[in-house]
Each structure stands twice: as C-alpha cells, then as structure tokens.
Amino acid sequence: MEFGYGDDDDDLEGDFETWKDNVFWPTLKEMYMKDAEVPILNDDVDQLPECAYEVEYLDKTAKPEMQPEQINNASKYYFSSYDCPVSVVRELRTKEDSGSTVHVEIDISKAKGLEYSTADNLGVLPVNSSDVIESVADSLGYDLDATFAIRAAPDKEWQGSPFPNPTTVRECLSRYCDLTGSPRRSDLKQLAAYAKDPIDKKALLRMASKEGKAEYKEKIVDAVFGLVDILRMCPSIEAPLEHFLMFCPRLVPRYYTISSSSSVHPKSVHLTVSVTEATKKDGSILKGVCSSHLADVKPKETVRVFNRESTFRLPQDTSRPILMVGPGTGVAPMRALLQERAFQRKKEKKQVGKSILYFGCKKRSMDYIYEDEMKSFQKDGTLSQLHLAFS
Ligand SMILES: Cc1cc2nc3c(=O)[nH]c(=O)nc-3n(C[C@H](O)[C@H](O)[C@H](O)COP(=O)(O)OP(=O)(O)OC[C@H]3O[C@@H](n4cnc5c(N)ncnc54)[C@H](O)[C@@H]3O)c2cc1C
C-alpha cells in the first residue's frame, strides 16, 4: 500500500483522510471486496449518535471507589498522579518583557513513590480555568455541583472508567475534559448531531466535510477555537452529560523537563515554564491551559503530577566534557545538569570534565533567565564556557 505523509503543523487529520479515501479504502476494496456488495452506511446526522456511557446522578457524599481493573488504561494518569504543594512561583523575565516564564518549585517530600532522576520529565495534569468550565456548563445547562457516576450504557462493553468517579460535574469539566484545544473535523461532525438549529448544524457539517477543510482551518485551527468557543457560537447544541463525555476529548498531561538536580533537591522538583499567551483573531486572549495553571497557582496550593523517565542523561564517566545548547526555556534541563555537575565536583569529589553552554534569548535585560545562577556556576568553575546570543 502506498505510504502517506501528514503535516502536523498544517492539517494532519485532513492529510490522513485524503490518504484514507484515495489509498487505504480503494486498496482494501480492491484486495478483499472485488465482487462483494458494499454496505451503505447510515450517515443520518439527525439521529443522536449511540452513547457508550450512562450517567447516574448521586448524593453529594458519594466517594470515588475504583478498583484497578475498572480503570481505563488510556487515562491511567488520572488515577496514579500525586497532589503536591507548590512552594515557590517566581517570574524569571524582567518587567521590560511582556511575556512570562515562571520558575516553579513543587514539594514532593510527602508524595510516597514519586521520585525522579536529573533531566527526567514531570507530567502535570492541567486544570481548566473557572470561566471556561462555567461557560460550558452554562451553554449545556449542567449543574456544576451535581455528583454523578459513569458506567457503560446497556449492551455496551465497559472499557474501564475514563476518570475517577463518582465525581462532580465541576471536577470533571475542570480536570478531565479538553475544552480549549481545537476539536478535530470528525469531532465537529459528531457535535452537529446535537445542534437543534439547522444553521448551526449546517456550519458544523460544512467545516467537518472535505470541502470545508479551508474554512475549518481558518475558523477553528488558526482561530484557536475550542469546544468552549464552539458551544458559545452554536447555542442550539444540546447534549446530555453522558454524550458530552463521549465526544469531548480528554484533557491530557503536559510534560516539563525538570530543571533541578535530584541529587541536590531530592524532595522538590523545579520547573521552568514559558507561559503560553497570545491574542486570538477575534481579539480574545489565548491562555495555555497548563502553563497558566502553573503560573497562577499560589504557594501551598497543590498541582497534580507524575514523573516520566527520560533517556537524556549525563555521561556515566564524569570526566567527559559536555556541550549543552539550550535557548529560552530549553535551558531547563541544562540548569539541572549544571547543578548535578556541581554536586559531583563539590560533594562527591569526582573529577568532572568541561561543561560548555550555549544560551540564547531576545535581550539580556528582558529574558536572560537564571542569569545570576549562570554567573555563579561560572564563578565556581562548574560552567567552563558560557556562550550567549541575543536576538
Ligand atoms: C518532553 C517535553 C518537555 C517540555 N518541557 C518544557 C519546559 O521545560 N518548559 C516549557 O515551558 N514547556 C515545555 N514543554 C511544552 C509543554 O509541555 C506545553 O506544551 C506548553 O506549556 C503549552 O501547554 P499549555 O497547556 O499551556 O498550552 P495549550 O493549552 O496546550 O495551548 C497550546 C496551543 O495554543 C496554541 N498557541 C500557542 N501559542 C500560540 C500563538 N502564539 N498563537 C496562536 N496559537 C498559539 C497552539 O495551538 C498550541 O497547540 C515540553 C514539552 C515536552 C513534550
């Protein structure tokens, strides 16, 4: 079968569909269905799609009681992450810079089983902002304080719980539903089935169609329109909670390269987070869900995290030189490596090779993050050479 290529920076789903329609199905048809009759699929969007879930509203005192075999493997991080208090959130850029990069320190001393090695990644479970969840609940008429349990609909196979439940609608929309990421064209087609107004339905189906690819790119992808915006734009959409939970994508963890050394800071994890913020085409402000969550968290409040091992490691032979290139927040793992090299030299009394760092940013007086630390690494001999480039 002919290989297909997709461009993730453009329209990966569209590229896949083109390959599927022009290569995949014709090839399968040619191979296996030459003389067979092709079944006509029911594409009637007026009918509500079948729902895999059933929701039962419960008393507010119901508590989550999940058995491991009841957990859906695809979202196991919802069940196995740790709530850890944040001890420090500090802006790293100067006031001269309109952007923001924050240094975050997370206390993992009480999280039994959460350990890390220098240059691992930390998975952070994002939380949607309250205005986003209130807007979705308002659009769909959900009671944010209602407690519910989710299970398989009759005759449907249970794939395990997609998130800890019973839970409240508020918790579910905050932590488990991707409300701000751009929905795929296939998601728009599903959504159209719930639109009562023919104009809303038509607009969604048009953007979901092959012919509407350019309109979808302009109005959804380039405009950074998420489900929350589409529900505002198409007020006739009515979806029972179990249907919404079926078509709404799950909110996935974001990864951050840990910027502290596990030898120097075994009980805390440092992150260097560039806060995603941009003005959308409609003039509203786009805020990255996870980076904003980390930037807005107050000391002592908790964030939900887990460790992911990385293959990025210092050479076992400490006497070997290392060359590091880390512009902007790319300096995060280099900071961790430098802390580790200093530890090897000073505490472990090892012979440590040269450490050379190339760092770049916009302007020394704006976003030269960790300038003081780099200077002191130079001063104590940990950093042999520091090459700077300001654009
Ligand atoms: C292994 C790994 C390590 C990483 N380490 C770090 C790290 O150390 N520090 C760090 O800061 N990040 C790091 N990242 C990136 C990080 O995981 C997140 O992707 C980043 O913080 C954005 O997440 P968010 O939830 O804030 O934004 P989201 O809510 O996911 O929004 C991002 C989306 O917003 C849109 N967008 C963003 N900017 C613009 C713009 N200017 N105009 C229009 N649309 C825009 C894009 O569609 C983009 O997909 C790492 C990623 C990986 C995979």
Coordinates of N, CA and C and ligand atoms in Angstrom, one line a residue, residues 100-102 120-122 126 128 178 180-182 221-224 251-259 270-281 286-294 308 310 329-333, ligand 1:
S100 N 6.0 35.9 29.7 CA 6.3 35.4 31.1 C 6.9 34.0 31.1
T101 N 7.9 33.8 31.9 CA 8.5 32.5 32.1 C 8.6 32.4 33.7
V102 N 7.9 31.3 34.2 CA 7.9 31.2 35.7 C 8.8 30.0 36.1
D120 N 14.8 14.1 34.1 CA 13.5 13.4 33.8 C 12.5 14.5 33.4
N121 N 11.3 14.0 33.0 CA 10.2 15.0 32.7 C 9.1 14.8 33.8
L122 N 8.5 15.9 34.1 CA 7.4 15.9 35.0 C 6.1 16.0 34.2
P126 N -3.3 19.4 33.8 CA -3.8 20.7 33.7 C -5.2 20.9 34.4
N128 N -8.7 23.3 33.8 CA -9.3 24.4 33.1 C -9.7 25.6 34.0
D178 N -11.0 18.3 27.6 CA -10.3 19.3 26.9 C -11.3 20.3 26.2
T180 N -10.5 23.6 25.5 CA -9.9 24.8 24.8 C -9.1 24.4 23.6
G181 N -8.7 23.1 23.5 CA -8.0 22.6 22.3 C -8.9 22.6 21.1
S182 N -8.3 22.8 19.9 CA -9.2 22.8 18.7 C -9.7 21.3 18.4
V221 N -8.8 26.0 13.6 CA -7.4 25.8 14.0 C -6.7 27.1 14.1
D222 N -6.7 28.0 13.1 CA -6.0 29.2 13.1 C -6.6 30.2 14.2
A223 N -7.9 30.1 14.4 CA -8.6 31.0 15.3 C -8.4 30.4 16.8
V224 N -7.8 29.3 16.9 CA -7.6 28.6 18.2 C -9.0 28.5 18.9
L251 N -8.6 15.7 28.7 CA -7.5 16.7 28.9 C -6.3 15.9 29.2
V252 N -5.2 16.1 28.4 CA -4.0 15.2 28.6 C -2.9 16.0 29.4
P253 N -2.1 15.2 30.0 CA -1.0 15.9 30.8 C 0.0 16.6 29.9
R254 N 0.6 17.7 30.4 CA 1.7 18.4 29.7 C 3.0 18.0 30.4
Y255 N 4.0 17.9 29.6 CA 5.3 17.5 30.2 C 6.2 18.7 30.3
Y256 N 7.0 18.7 31.3 CA 8.0 19.7 31.6 C 9.3 19.1 32.0
T257 N 10.4 19.5 31.3 CA 11.7 19.0 31.7 C 12.1 19.5 33.0
I258 N 12.4 18.6 34.0 CA 12.7 19.1 35.3 C 14.0 19.9 35.3
S259 N 14.0 21.1 35.9 CA 15.2 21.9 35.9 C 16.0 21.9 37.1
H270 N 11.9 21.3 40.4 CA 11.8 22.7 39.8 C 11.4 22.6 38.3
L271 N 10.5 23.5 38.0 CA 10.1 23.6 36.5 C 10.4 25.0 36.0
T272 N 10.7 25.1 34.7 CA 10.9 26.4 34.1 C 9.8 26.5 33.0
V273 N 8.8 27.3 33.3 CA 7.6 27.2 32.4 C 7.4 28.5 31.6
S274 N 7.4 28.4 30.3 CA 7.1 29.6 29.5 C 5.6 29.6 29.4
V275 N 5.0 30.7 29.8 CA 3.5 30.8 29.8 C 3.0 31.1 28.4
T276 N 2.2 30.2 27.9 CA 1.6 30.4 26.6 C 0.5 31.4 26.6
E277 N 0.7 32.5 25.9 CA -0.4 33.5 25.9 C -0.3 34.2 24.5
A278 N -1.4 34.4 23.9 CA -1.4 35.1 22.6 C -2.8 35.7 22.3
T279 N -2.9 36.7 21.5 CA -4.1 37.3 21.1 C -4.7 36.6 20.0
K280 N -6.0 36.1 20.1 CA -6.6 35.3 19.1 C -7.2 36.3 18.0
K281 N -7.6 35.7 16.9 CA -8.1 36.6 15.8 C -9.3 37.4 16.2
L286 N -5.7 34.1 24.2 CA -5.5 32.6 24.3 C -4.5 32.4 25.5
K287 N -4.9 31.5 26.4 CA -4.0 31.2 27.6 C -3.8 29.7 27.6
G288 N -2.6 29.3 27.5 CA -2.3 27.9 27.5 C -2.8 27.3 28.8
V289 N -3.5 26.2 28.8 CA -4.3 25.7 29.9 C -3.3 25.3 31.1
C290 N -2.2 24.6 30.7 CA -1.4 24.1 31.8 C -0.3 25.1 32.3
S291 N 0.3 25.8 31.3 CA 1.3 26.8 31.7 C 0.6 27.9 32.6
S292 N -0.7 28.3 32.2 CA -1.4 29.3 33.0 C -1.7 28.8 34.4
H293 N -2.1 27.5 34.4 CA -2.4 26.8 35.7 C -1.2 26.9 36.6
L294 N 0.0 26.6 36.1 CA 1.2 26.6 36.9 C 1.6 28.0 37.3
R308 N 8.0 11.1 34.6 CA 8.2 10.3 33.4 C 9.7 10.2 33.1
S310 N 13.3 9.9 31.5 CA 13.8 10.3 30.2 C 15.1 9.6 29.9
T329 N 13.5 28.5 27.3 CA 13.2 27.5 28.4 C 13.9 26.2 28.1
G330 N 14.6 26.1 26.9 CA 15.4 25.0 26.6 C 16.6 24.9 27.6
V331 N 16.8 25.9 28.4 CA 17.9 25.9 29.4 C 17.5 25.0 30.6
A332 N 16.2 24.7 30.7 CA 15.7 24.0 31.9 C 16.6 22.7 32.2
P333 N 16.7 21.8 31.3 CA 17.5 20.6 31.7 C 19.0 20.9 31.9
Ligands
LIG1 C1 9.2 16.4 26.7 C2 8.7 17.8 26.8 C3 9.3 18.7 27.6 C4 8.8 20.0 27.7 N1 9.5 20.9 28.6 C5 9.0 22.1 28.7 C6 9.6 23.1 29.6 O1 10.6 22.7 30.3 N2 9.1 24.3 29.7 C7 8.1 24.7 29.0 O2 7.6 25.9 29.1 N3 7.4 23.9 28.1 C8 7.8 22.6 28.0 N4 7.2 21.7 27.1 C9 5.9 22.2 26.5 C10 4.8 21.9 27.4 O3 4.6 20.6 27.6 C11 3.4 22.5 26.9 O4 3.2 22.1 25.6 C12 3.3 24.0 27.0 O5 3.5 24.5 28.3 C13 2.0 24.5 26.5 O6 1.0 23.9 27.2 P1 -0.4 24.7 27.6 O7 -1.3 23.7 28.2 O8 0.0 25.9 28.5 O9 -0.9 25.2 26.3 P2 -2.2 24.6 25.5 O10 -3.4 24.9 26.2 O11 -1.9 23.2 25.1 O12 -2.1 25.6 24.2 C14 -1.1 25.4 23.3 C15 -1.7 25.6 21.9 O13 -2.0 27.0 21.8 C16 -1.8 27.4 20.5 N5 -0.9 28.5 20.5 C17 0.2 28.6 21.3 N6 0.8 29.8 21.1 C18 0.1 30.4 20.1 C19 0.2 31.6 19.4 N7 1.3 32.5 19.7 N8 -0.7 32.0 18.5 C20 -1.7 31.1 18.3 N9 -1.9 29.9 18.9 C21 -1.0 29.6 19.8 C22 -1.4 26.2 19.7 O14 -2.5 25.7 19.1 C23 -0.9 25.3 20.8 O15 -1.1 23.9 20.4 C24 7.7 20.4 27.0 C25 7.1 19.5 26.1 C26 7.5 18.3 26.0 C27 6.8 17.3 25.1

